[in-house]
PDB file of C-alpha atoms and ligand atoms in Angstrom:
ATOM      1  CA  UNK A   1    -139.800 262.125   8.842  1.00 34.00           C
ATOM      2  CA  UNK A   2    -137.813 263.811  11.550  1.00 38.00           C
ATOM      3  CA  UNK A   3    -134.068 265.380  11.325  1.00 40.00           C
ATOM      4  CA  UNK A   4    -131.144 264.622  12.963  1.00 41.00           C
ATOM      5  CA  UNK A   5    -131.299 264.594  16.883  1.00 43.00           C
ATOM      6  CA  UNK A   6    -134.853 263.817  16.842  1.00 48.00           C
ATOM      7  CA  UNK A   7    -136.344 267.129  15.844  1.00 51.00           C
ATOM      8  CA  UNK A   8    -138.811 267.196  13.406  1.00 56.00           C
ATOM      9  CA  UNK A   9    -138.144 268.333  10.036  1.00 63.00           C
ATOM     10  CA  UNK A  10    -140.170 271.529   8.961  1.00 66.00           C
ATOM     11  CA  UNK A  11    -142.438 270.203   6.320  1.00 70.00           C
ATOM     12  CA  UNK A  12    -141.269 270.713   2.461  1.00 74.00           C
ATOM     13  CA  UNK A  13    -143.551 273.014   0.562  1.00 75.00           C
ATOM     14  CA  UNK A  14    -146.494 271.143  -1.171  1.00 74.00           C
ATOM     15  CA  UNK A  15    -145.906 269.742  -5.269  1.00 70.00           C
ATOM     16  CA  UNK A  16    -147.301 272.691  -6.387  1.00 67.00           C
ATOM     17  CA  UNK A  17    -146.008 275.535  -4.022  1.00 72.00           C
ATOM     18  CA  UNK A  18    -142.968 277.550  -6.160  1.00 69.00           C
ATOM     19  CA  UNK A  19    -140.835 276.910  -3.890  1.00 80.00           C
ATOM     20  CA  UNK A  20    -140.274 273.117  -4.886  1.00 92.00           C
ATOM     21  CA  UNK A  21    -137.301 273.626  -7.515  1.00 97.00           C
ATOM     22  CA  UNK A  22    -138.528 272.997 -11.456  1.00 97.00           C
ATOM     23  CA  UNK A  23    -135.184 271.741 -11.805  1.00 98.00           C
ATOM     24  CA  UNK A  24    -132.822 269.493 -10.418  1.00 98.00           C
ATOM     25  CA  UNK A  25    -129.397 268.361 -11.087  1.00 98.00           C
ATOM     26  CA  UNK A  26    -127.464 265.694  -9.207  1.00 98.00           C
ATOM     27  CA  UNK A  27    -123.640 264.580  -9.184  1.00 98.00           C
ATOM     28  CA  UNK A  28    -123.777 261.097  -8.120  1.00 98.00           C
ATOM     29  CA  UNK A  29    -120.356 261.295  -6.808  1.00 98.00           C
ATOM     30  CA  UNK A  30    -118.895 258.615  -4.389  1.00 98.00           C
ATOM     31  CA  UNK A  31    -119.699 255.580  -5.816  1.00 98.00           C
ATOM     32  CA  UNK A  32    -116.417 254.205  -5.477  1.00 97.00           C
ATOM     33  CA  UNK A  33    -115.377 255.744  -1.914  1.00 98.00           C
ATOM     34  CA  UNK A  34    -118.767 253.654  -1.144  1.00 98.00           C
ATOM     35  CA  UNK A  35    -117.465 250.441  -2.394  1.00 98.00           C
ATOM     36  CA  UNK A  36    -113.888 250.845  -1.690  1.00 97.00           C
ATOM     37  CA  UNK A  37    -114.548 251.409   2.210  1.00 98.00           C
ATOM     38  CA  UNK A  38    -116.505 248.029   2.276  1.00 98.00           C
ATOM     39  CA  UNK A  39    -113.444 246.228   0.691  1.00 98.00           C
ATOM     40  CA  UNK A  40    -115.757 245.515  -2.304  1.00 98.00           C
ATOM     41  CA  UNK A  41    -114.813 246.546  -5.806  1.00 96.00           C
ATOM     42  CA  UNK A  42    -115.616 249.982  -7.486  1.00 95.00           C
ATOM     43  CA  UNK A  43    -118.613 248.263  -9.693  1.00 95.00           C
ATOM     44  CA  UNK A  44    -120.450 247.557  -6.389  1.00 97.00           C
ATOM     45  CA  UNK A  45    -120.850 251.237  -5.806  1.00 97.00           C
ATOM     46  CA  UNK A  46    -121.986 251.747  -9.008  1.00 96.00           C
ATOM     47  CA  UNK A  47    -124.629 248.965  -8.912  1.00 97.00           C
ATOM     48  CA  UNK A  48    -125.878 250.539  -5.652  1.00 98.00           C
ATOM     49  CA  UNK A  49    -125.860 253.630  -7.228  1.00 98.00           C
ATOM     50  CA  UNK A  50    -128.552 252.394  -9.500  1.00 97.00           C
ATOM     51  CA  UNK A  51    -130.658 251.702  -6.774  1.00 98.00           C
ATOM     52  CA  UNK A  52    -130.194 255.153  -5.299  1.00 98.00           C
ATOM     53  CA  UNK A  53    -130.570 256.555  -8.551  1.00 98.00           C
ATOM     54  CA  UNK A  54    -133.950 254.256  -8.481  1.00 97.00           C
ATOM     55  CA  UNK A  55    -135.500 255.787  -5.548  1.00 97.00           C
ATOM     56  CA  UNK A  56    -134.273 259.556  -6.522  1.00 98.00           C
ATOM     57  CA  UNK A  57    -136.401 259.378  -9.563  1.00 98.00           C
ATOM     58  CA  UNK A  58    -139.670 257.885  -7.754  1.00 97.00           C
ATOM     59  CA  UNK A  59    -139.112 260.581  -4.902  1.00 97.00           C
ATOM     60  CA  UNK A  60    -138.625 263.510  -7.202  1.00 97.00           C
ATOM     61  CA  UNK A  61    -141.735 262.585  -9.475  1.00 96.00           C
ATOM     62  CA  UNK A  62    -143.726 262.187  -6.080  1.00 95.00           C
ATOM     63  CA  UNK A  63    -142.469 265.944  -5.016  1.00 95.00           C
ATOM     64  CA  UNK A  64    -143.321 267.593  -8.044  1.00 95.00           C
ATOM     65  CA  UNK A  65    -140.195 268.060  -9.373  1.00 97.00           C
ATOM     66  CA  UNK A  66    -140.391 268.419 -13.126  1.00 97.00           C
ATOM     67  CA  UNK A  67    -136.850 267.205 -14.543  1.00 98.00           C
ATOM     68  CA  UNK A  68    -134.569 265.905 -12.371  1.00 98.00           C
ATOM     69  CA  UNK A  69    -130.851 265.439 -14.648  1.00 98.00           C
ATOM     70  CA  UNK A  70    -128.240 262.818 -13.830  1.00 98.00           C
ATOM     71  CA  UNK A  71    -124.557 263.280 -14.373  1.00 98.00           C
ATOM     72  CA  UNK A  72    -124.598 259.349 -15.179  1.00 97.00           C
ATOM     73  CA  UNK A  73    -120.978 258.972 -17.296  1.00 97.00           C
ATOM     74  CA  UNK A  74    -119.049 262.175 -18.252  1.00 97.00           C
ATOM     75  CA  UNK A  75    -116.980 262.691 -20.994  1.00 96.00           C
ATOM     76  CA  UNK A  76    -113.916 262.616 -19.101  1.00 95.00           C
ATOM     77  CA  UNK A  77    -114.690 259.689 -17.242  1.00 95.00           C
ATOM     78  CA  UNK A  78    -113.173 257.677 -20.487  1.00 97.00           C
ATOM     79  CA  UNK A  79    -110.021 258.201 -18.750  1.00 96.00           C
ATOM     80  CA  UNK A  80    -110.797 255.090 -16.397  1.00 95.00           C
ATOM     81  CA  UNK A  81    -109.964 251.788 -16.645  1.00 95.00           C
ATOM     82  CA  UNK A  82    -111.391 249.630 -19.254  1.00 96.00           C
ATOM     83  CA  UNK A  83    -113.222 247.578 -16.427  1.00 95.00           C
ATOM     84  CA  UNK A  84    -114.674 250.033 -14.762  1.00 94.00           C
ATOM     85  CA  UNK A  85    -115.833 251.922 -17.833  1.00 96.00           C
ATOM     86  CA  UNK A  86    -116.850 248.750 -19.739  1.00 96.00           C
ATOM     87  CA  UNK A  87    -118.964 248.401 -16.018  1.00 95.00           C
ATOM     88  CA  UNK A  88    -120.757 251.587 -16.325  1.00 96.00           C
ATOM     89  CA  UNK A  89    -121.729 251.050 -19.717  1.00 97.00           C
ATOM     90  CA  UNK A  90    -123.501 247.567 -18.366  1.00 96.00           C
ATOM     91  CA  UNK A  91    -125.306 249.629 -16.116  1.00 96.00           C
ATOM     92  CA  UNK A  92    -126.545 251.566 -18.473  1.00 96.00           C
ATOM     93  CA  UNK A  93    -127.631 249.509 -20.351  1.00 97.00           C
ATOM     94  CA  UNK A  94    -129.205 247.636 -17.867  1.00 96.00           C
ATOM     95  CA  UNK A  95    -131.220 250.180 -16.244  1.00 95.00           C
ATOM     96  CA  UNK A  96    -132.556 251.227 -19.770  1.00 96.00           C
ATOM     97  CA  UNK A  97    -133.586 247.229 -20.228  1.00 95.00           C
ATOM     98  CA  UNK A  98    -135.028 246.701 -16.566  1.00 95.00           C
ATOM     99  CA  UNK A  99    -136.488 250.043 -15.620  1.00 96.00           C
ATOM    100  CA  UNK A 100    -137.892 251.516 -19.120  1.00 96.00           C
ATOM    101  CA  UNK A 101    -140.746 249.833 -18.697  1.00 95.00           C
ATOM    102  CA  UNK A 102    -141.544 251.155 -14.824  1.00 96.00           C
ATOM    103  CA  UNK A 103    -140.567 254.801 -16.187  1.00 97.00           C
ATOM    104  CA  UNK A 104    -143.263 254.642 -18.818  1.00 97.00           C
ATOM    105  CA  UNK A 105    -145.878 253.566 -16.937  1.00 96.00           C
ATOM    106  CA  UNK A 106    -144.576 256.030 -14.419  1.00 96.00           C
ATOM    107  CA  UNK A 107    -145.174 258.394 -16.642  1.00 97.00           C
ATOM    108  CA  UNK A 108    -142.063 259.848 -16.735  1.00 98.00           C
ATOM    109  CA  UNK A 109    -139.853 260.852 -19.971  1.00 98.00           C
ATOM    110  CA  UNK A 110    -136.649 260.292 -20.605  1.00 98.00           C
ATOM    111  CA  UNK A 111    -134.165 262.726 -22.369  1.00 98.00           C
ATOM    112  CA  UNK A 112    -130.288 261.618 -23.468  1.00 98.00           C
ATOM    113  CA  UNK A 113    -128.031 264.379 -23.064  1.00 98.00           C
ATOM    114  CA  UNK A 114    -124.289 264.240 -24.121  1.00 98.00           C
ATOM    115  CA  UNK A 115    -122.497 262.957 -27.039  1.00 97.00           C
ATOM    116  CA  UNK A 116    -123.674 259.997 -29.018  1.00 96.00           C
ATOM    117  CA  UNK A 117    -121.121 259.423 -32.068  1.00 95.00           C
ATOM    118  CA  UNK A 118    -118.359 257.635 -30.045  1.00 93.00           C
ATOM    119  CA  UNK A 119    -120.803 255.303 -27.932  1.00 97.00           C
ATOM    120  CA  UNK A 120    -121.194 252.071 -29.384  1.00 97.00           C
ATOM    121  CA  UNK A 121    -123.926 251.475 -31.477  1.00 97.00           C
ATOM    122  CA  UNK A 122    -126.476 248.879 -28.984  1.00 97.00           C
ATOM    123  CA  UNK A 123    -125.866 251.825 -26.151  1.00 97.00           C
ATOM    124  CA  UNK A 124    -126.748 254.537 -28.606  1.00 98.00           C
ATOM    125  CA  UNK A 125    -130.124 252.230 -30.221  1.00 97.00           C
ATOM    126  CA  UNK A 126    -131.068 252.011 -26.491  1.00 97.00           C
ATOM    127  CA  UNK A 127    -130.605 256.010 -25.264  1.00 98.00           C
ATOM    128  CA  UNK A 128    -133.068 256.270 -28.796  1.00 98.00           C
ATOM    129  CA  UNK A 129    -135.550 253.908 -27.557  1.00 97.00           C
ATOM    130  CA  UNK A 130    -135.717 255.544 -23.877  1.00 98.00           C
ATOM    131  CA  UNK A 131    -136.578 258.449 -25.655  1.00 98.00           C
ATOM    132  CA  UNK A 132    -138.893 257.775 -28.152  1.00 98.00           C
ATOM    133  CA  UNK A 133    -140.718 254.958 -25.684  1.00 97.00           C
ATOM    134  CA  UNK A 134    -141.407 258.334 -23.558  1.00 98.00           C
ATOM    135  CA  UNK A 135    -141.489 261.002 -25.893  1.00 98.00           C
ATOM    136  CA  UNK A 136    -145.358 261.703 -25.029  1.00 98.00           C
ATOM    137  CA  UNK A 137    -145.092 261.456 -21.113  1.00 98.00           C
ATOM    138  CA  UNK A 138    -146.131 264.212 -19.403  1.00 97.00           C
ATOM    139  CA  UNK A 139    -144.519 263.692 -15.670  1.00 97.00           C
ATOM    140  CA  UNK A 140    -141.012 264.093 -14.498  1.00 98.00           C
ATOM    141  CA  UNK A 141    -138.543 264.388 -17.555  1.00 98.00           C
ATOM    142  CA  UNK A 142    -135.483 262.548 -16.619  1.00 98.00           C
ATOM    143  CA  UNK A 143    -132.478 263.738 -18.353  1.00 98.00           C
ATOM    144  CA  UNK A 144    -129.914 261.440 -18.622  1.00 98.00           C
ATOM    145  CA  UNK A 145    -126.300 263.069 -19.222  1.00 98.00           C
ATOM    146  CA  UNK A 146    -124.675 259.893 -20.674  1.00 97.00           C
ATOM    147  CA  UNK A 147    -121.244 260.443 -22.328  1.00 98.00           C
ATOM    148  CA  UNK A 148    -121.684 264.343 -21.090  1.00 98.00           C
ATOM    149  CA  UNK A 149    -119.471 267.545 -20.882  1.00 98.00           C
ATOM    150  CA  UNK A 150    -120.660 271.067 -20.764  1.00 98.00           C
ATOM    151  CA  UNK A 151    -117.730 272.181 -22.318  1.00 98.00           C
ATOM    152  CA  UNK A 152    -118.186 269.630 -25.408  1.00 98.00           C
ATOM    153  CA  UNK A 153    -121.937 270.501 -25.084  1.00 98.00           C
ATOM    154  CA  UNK A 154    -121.226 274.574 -25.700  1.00 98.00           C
ATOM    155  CA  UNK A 155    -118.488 273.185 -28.325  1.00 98.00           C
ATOM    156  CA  UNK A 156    -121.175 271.299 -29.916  1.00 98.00           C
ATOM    157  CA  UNK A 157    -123.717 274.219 -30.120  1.00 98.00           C
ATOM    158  CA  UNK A 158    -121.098 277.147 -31.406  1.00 98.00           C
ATOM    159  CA  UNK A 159    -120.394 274.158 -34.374  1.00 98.00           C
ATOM    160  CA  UNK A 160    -123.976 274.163 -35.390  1.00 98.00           C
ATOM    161  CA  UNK A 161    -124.392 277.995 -35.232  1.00 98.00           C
ATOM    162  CA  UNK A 162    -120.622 278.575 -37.600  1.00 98.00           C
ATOM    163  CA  UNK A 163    -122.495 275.922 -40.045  1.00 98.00           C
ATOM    164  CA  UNK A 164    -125.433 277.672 -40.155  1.00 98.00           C
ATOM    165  CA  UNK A 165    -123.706 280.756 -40.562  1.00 98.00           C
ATOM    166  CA  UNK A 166    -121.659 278.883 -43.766  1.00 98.00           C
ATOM    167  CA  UNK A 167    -124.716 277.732 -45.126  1.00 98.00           C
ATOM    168  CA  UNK A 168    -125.768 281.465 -45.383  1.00 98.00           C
ATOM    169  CA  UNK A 169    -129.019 281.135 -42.774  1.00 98.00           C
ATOM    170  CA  UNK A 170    -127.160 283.381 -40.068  1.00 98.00           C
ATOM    171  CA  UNK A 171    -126.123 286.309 -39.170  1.00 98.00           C
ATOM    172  CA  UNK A 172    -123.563 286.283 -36.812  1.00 98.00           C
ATOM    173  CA  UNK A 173    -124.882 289.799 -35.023  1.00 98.00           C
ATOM    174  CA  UNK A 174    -127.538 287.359 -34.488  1.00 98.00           C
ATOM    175  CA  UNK A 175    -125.808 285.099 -32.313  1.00 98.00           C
ATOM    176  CA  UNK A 176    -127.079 285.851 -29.092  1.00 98.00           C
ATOM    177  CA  UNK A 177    -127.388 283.703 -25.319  1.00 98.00           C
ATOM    178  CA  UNK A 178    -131.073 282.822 -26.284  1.00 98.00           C
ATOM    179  CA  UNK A 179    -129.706 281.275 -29.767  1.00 98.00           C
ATOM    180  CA  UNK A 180    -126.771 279.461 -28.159  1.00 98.00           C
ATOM    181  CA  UNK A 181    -129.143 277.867 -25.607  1.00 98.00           C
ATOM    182  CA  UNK A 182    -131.659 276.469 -28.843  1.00 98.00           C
ATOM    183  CA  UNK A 183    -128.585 274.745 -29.989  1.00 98.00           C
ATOM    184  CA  UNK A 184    -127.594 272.887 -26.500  1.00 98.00           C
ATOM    185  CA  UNK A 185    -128.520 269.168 -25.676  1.00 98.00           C
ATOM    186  CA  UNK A 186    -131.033 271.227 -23.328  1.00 98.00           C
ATOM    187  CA  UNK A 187    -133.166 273.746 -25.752  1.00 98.00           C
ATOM    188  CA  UNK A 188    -136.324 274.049 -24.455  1.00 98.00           C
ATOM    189  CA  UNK A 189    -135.425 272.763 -21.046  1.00 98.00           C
ATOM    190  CA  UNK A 190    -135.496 275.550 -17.795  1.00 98.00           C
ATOM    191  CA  UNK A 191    -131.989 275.527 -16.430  1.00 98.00           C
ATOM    192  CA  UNK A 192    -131.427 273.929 -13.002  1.00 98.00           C
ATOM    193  CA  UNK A 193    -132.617 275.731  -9.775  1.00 98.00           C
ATOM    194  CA  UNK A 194    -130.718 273.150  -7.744  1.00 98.00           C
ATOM    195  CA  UNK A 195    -127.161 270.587  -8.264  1.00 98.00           C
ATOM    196  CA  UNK A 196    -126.870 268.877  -5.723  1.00 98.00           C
ATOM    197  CA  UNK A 197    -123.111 267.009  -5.553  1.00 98.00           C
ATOM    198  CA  UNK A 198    -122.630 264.201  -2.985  1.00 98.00           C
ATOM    199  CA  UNK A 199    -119.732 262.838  -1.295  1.00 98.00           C
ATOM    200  CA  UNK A 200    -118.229 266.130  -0.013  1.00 97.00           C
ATOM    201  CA  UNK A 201    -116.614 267.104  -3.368  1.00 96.00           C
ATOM    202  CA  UNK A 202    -117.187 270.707  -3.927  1.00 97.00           C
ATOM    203  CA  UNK A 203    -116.963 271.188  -8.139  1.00 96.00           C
ATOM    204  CA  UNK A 204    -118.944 271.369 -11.005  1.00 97.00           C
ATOM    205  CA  UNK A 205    -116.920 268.531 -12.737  1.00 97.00           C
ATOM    206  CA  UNK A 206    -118.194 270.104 -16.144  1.00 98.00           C
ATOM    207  CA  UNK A 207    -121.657 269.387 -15.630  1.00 98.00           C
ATOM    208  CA  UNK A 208    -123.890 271.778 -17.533  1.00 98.00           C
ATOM    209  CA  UNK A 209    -121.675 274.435 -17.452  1.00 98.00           C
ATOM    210  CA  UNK A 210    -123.833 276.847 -19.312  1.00 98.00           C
ATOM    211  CA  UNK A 211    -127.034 276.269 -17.441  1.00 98.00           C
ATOM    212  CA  UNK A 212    -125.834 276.248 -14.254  1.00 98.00           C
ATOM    213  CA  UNK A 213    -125.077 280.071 -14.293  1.00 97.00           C
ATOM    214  CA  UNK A 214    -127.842 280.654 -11.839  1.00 97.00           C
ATOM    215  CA  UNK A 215    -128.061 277.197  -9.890  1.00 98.00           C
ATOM    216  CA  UNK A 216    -128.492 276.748  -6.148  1.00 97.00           C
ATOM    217  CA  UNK A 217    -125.475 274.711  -5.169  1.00 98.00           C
ATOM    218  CA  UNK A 218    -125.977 271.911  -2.452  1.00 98.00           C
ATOM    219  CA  UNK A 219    -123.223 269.851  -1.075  1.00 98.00           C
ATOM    220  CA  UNK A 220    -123.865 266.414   0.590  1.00 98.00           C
ATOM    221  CA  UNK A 221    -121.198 264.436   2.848  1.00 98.00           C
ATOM    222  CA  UNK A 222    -122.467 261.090   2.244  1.00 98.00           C
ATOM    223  CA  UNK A 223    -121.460 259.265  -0.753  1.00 98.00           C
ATOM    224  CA  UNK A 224    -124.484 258.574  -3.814  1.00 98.00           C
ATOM    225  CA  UNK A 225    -125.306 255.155  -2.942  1.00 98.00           C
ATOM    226  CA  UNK A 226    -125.984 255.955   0.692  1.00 98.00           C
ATOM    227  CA  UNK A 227    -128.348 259.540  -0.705  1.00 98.00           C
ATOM    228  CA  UNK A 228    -132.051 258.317   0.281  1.00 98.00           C
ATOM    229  CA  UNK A 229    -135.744 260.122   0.272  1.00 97.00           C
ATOM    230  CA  UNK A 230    -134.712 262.120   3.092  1.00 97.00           C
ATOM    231  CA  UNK A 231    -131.000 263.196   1.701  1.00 98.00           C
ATOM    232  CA  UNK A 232    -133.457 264.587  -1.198  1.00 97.00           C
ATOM    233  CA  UNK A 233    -136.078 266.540   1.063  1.00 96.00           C
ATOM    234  CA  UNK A 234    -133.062 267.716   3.355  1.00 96.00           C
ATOM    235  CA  UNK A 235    -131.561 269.683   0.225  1.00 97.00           C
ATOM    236  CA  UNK A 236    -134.675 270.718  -0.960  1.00 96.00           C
ATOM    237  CA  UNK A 237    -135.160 272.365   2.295  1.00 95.00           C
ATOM    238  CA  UNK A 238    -131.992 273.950   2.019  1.00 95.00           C
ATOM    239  CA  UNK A 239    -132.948 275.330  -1.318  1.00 96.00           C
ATOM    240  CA  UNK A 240    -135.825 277.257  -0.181  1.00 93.00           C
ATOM    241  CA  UNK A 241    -133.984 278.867   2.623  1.00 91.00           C
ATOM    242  CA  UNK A 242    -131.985 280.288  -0.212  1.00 92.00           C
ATOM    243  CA  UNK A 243    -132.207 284.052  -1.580  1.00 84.00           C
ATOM    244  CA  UNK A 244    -132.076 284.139  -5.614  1.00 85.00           C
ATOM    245  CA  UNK A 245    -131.099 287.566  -6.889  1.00 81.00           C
ATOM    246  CA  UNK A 246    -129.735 286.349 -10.339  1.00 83.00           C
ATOM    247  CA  UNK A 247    -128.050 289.811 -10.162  1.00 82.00           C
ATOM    248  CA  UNK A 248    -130.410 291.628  -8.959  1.00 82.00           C
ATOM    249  CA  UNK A 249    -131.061 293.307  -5.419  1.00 76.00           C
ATOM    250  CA  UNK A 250    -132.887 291.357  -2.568  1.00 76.00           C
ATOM    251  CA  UNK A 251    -136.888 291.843  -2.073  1.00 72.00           C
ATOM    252  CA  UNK A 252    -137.381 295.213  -0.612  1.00 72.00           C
ATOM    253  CA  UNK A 253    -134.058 296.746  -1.463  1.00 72.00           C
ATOM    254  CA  UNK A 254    -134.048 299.861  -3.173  1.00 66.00           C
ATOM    255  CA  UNK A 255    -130.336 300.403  -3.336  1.00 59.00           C
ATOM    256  CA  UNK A 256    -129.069 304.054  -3.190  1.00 58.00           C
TER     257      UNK A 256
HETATM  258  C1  FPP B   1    -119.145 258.930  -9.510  1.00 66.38           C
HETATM  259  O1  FPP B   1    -118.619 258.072  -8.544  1.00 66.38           O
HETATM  260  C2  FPP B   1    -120.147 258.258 -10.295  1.00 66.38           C
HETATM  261  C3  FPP B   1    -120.027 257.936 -11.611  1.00 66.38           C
HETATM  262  C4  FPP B   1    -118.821 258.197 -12.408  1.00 66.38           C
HETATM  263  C5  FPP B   1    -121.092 257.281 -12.318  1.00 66.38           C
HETATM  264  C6  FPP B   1    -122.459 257.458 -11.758  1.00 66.38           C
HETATM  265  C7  FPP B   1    -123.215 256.276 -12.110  1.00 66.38           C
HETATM  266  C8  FPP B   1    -124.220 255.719 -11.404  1.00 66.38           C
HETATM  267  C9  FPP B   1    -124.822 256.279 -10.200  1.00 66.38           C
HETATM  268  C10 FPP B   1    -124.762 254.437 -11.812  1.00 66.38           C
HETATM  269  C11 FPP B   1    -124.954 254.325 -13.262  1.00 66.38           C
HETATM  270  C12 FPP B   1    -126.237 254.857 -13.715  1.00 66.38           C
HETATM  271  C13 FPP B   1    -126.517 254.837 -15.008  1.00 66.38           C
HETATM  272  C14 FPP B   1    -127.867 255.247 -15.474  1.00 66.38           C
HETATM  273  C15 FPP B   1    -125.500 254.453 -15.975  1.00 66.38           C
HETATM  274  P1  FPP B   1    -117.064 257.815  -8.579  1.00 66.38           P
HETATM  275  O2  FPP B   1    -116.827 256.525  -9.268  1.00 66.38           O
HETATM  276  O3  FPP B   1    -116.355 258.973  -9.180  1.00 66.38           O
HETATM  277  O4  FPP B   1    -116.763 257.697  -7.069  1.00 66.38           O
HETATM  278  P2  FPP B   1    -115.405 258.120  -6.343  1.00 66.38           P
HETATM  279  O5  FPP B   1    -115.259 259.605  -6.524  1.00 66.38           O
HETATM  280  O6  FPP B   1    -115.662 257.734  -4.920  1.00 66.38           O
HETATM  281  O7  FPP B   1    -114.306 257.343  -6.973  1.00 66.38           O
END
């Protein structure tokens, strides 16, 4: 694969070499930009956002990349209209329907994240069949942030931990960053190395708002249905050009 200008790209570190990021989280942002340049409705972006969403997965599995999360439908994106939301719950459950299947046998597993108890009930038997149907696979592990906000996710976590502190089980010096996290849609899951956002927006959008506190932050131009195999290795490379300090000093510097 070469870069832009005909220069070869500098190879990406092998599936095993650190440097390939345990974690990855992705914005799909643009969908409608996508659509609405072409003169075709917003659900067309969205559809083709499936298939970019498609060949994400498969590339990120085939990298080494061991959980790759989508910002799929976020809590605040019940402000659209009807349509469009009614459209992006089709999707969903249409890629659960058509691709399960594949994923399994692709050995990768699927995680829900988000809320559950407003989603109707055939979207919310399906997110619970994704993730039971994969609960033993052992490649990628595909979180899906369906009906997502950090914020509501952190709300979520500090209700469990006051009811466990009502019930008498808790101390509340005990509360601590490490207790907090075993309460989020994400316990037991490493926190993102890399988000990647497309379309040029530069936010968080409330997308794991906790966990990102330490993520590599990579900002595409091109909108999500047009983000390919290469749009994937490009920020990758990025990535590892990157210095993590996660407060600390650089390698070899002593301060004073
Ligand atoms: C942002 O584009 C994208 C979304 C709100 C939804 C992302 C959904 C998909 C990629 C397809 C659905 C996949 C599943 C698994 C349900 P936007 O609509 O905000 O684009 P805009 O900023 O250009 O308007």
């Amino acid at each position: 694969m070469s870069a832009a200008g005909g220069v070869p790209a500098r190879p990406l570190p092998s599936a095993d070499d650190p440097r390939i990021p345990t974690h990855i989280g992705i914005i799909m942002d643009g969908n409608g930009r996508w659509a609405q340049s072409r003169g075709l409705p917003r659900a067309a972006g969205h559809r083709k956002g499936v298939e970019a969403l498609r060949r994400t997965v498969r590339h990120a599995g085939e990298l080494g990349v061991g959980y790759l999360t989508i910002f799929s439908f976020s809590s605040e994106n019940w402000s659209r209209p009807a349509q469009e939301i009614a459209s992006l719950m089709s999707l969903l459950r249409r890629f659960i329907q058509q691709d399960l299947k594949e994923l399994a046998q692709a050995n990768v597993r699927v995680i829900p994240i988000g809320r559950r108890d407003d989603l109707a009930d055939d979207i919310r038997a399906l997110l619970v069949e994704a993730e039971e149907t994969t609960r033993a696979n052992t490649g990628l592990t595909l979180l899906v942030a369906f009906n997502y906000g950090g914020r509501d996710e952190i709300a979520r976590a500090c209700r469990k931990l006051a009811e466990r502190v009502r019930a008498g089980e808790l101390d509340p010096a005990a509360i601590d960053e490490t207790l907090l996290a075993c309460e989020l849609d994400t316990a037991g899951i490493p926190d993102p190395d890399l988000i990647i956002r497309t379309s040029g927006e530069n936010r968080l959008s409330n997308f794991t708002m906790w966990q990102a506190a330490y993520s590599e932050f990579v900002f595409v131009p091109q909108h999500w249905p047009d983000f390919d195999e290469a749009s994937l290795e490009a920020a990758i490379r990025e990535f590892c050009n990157r210095d993590r300090r996660f407060g600390g000093l650089a390698a070899g510097m002593t301060g004073g």
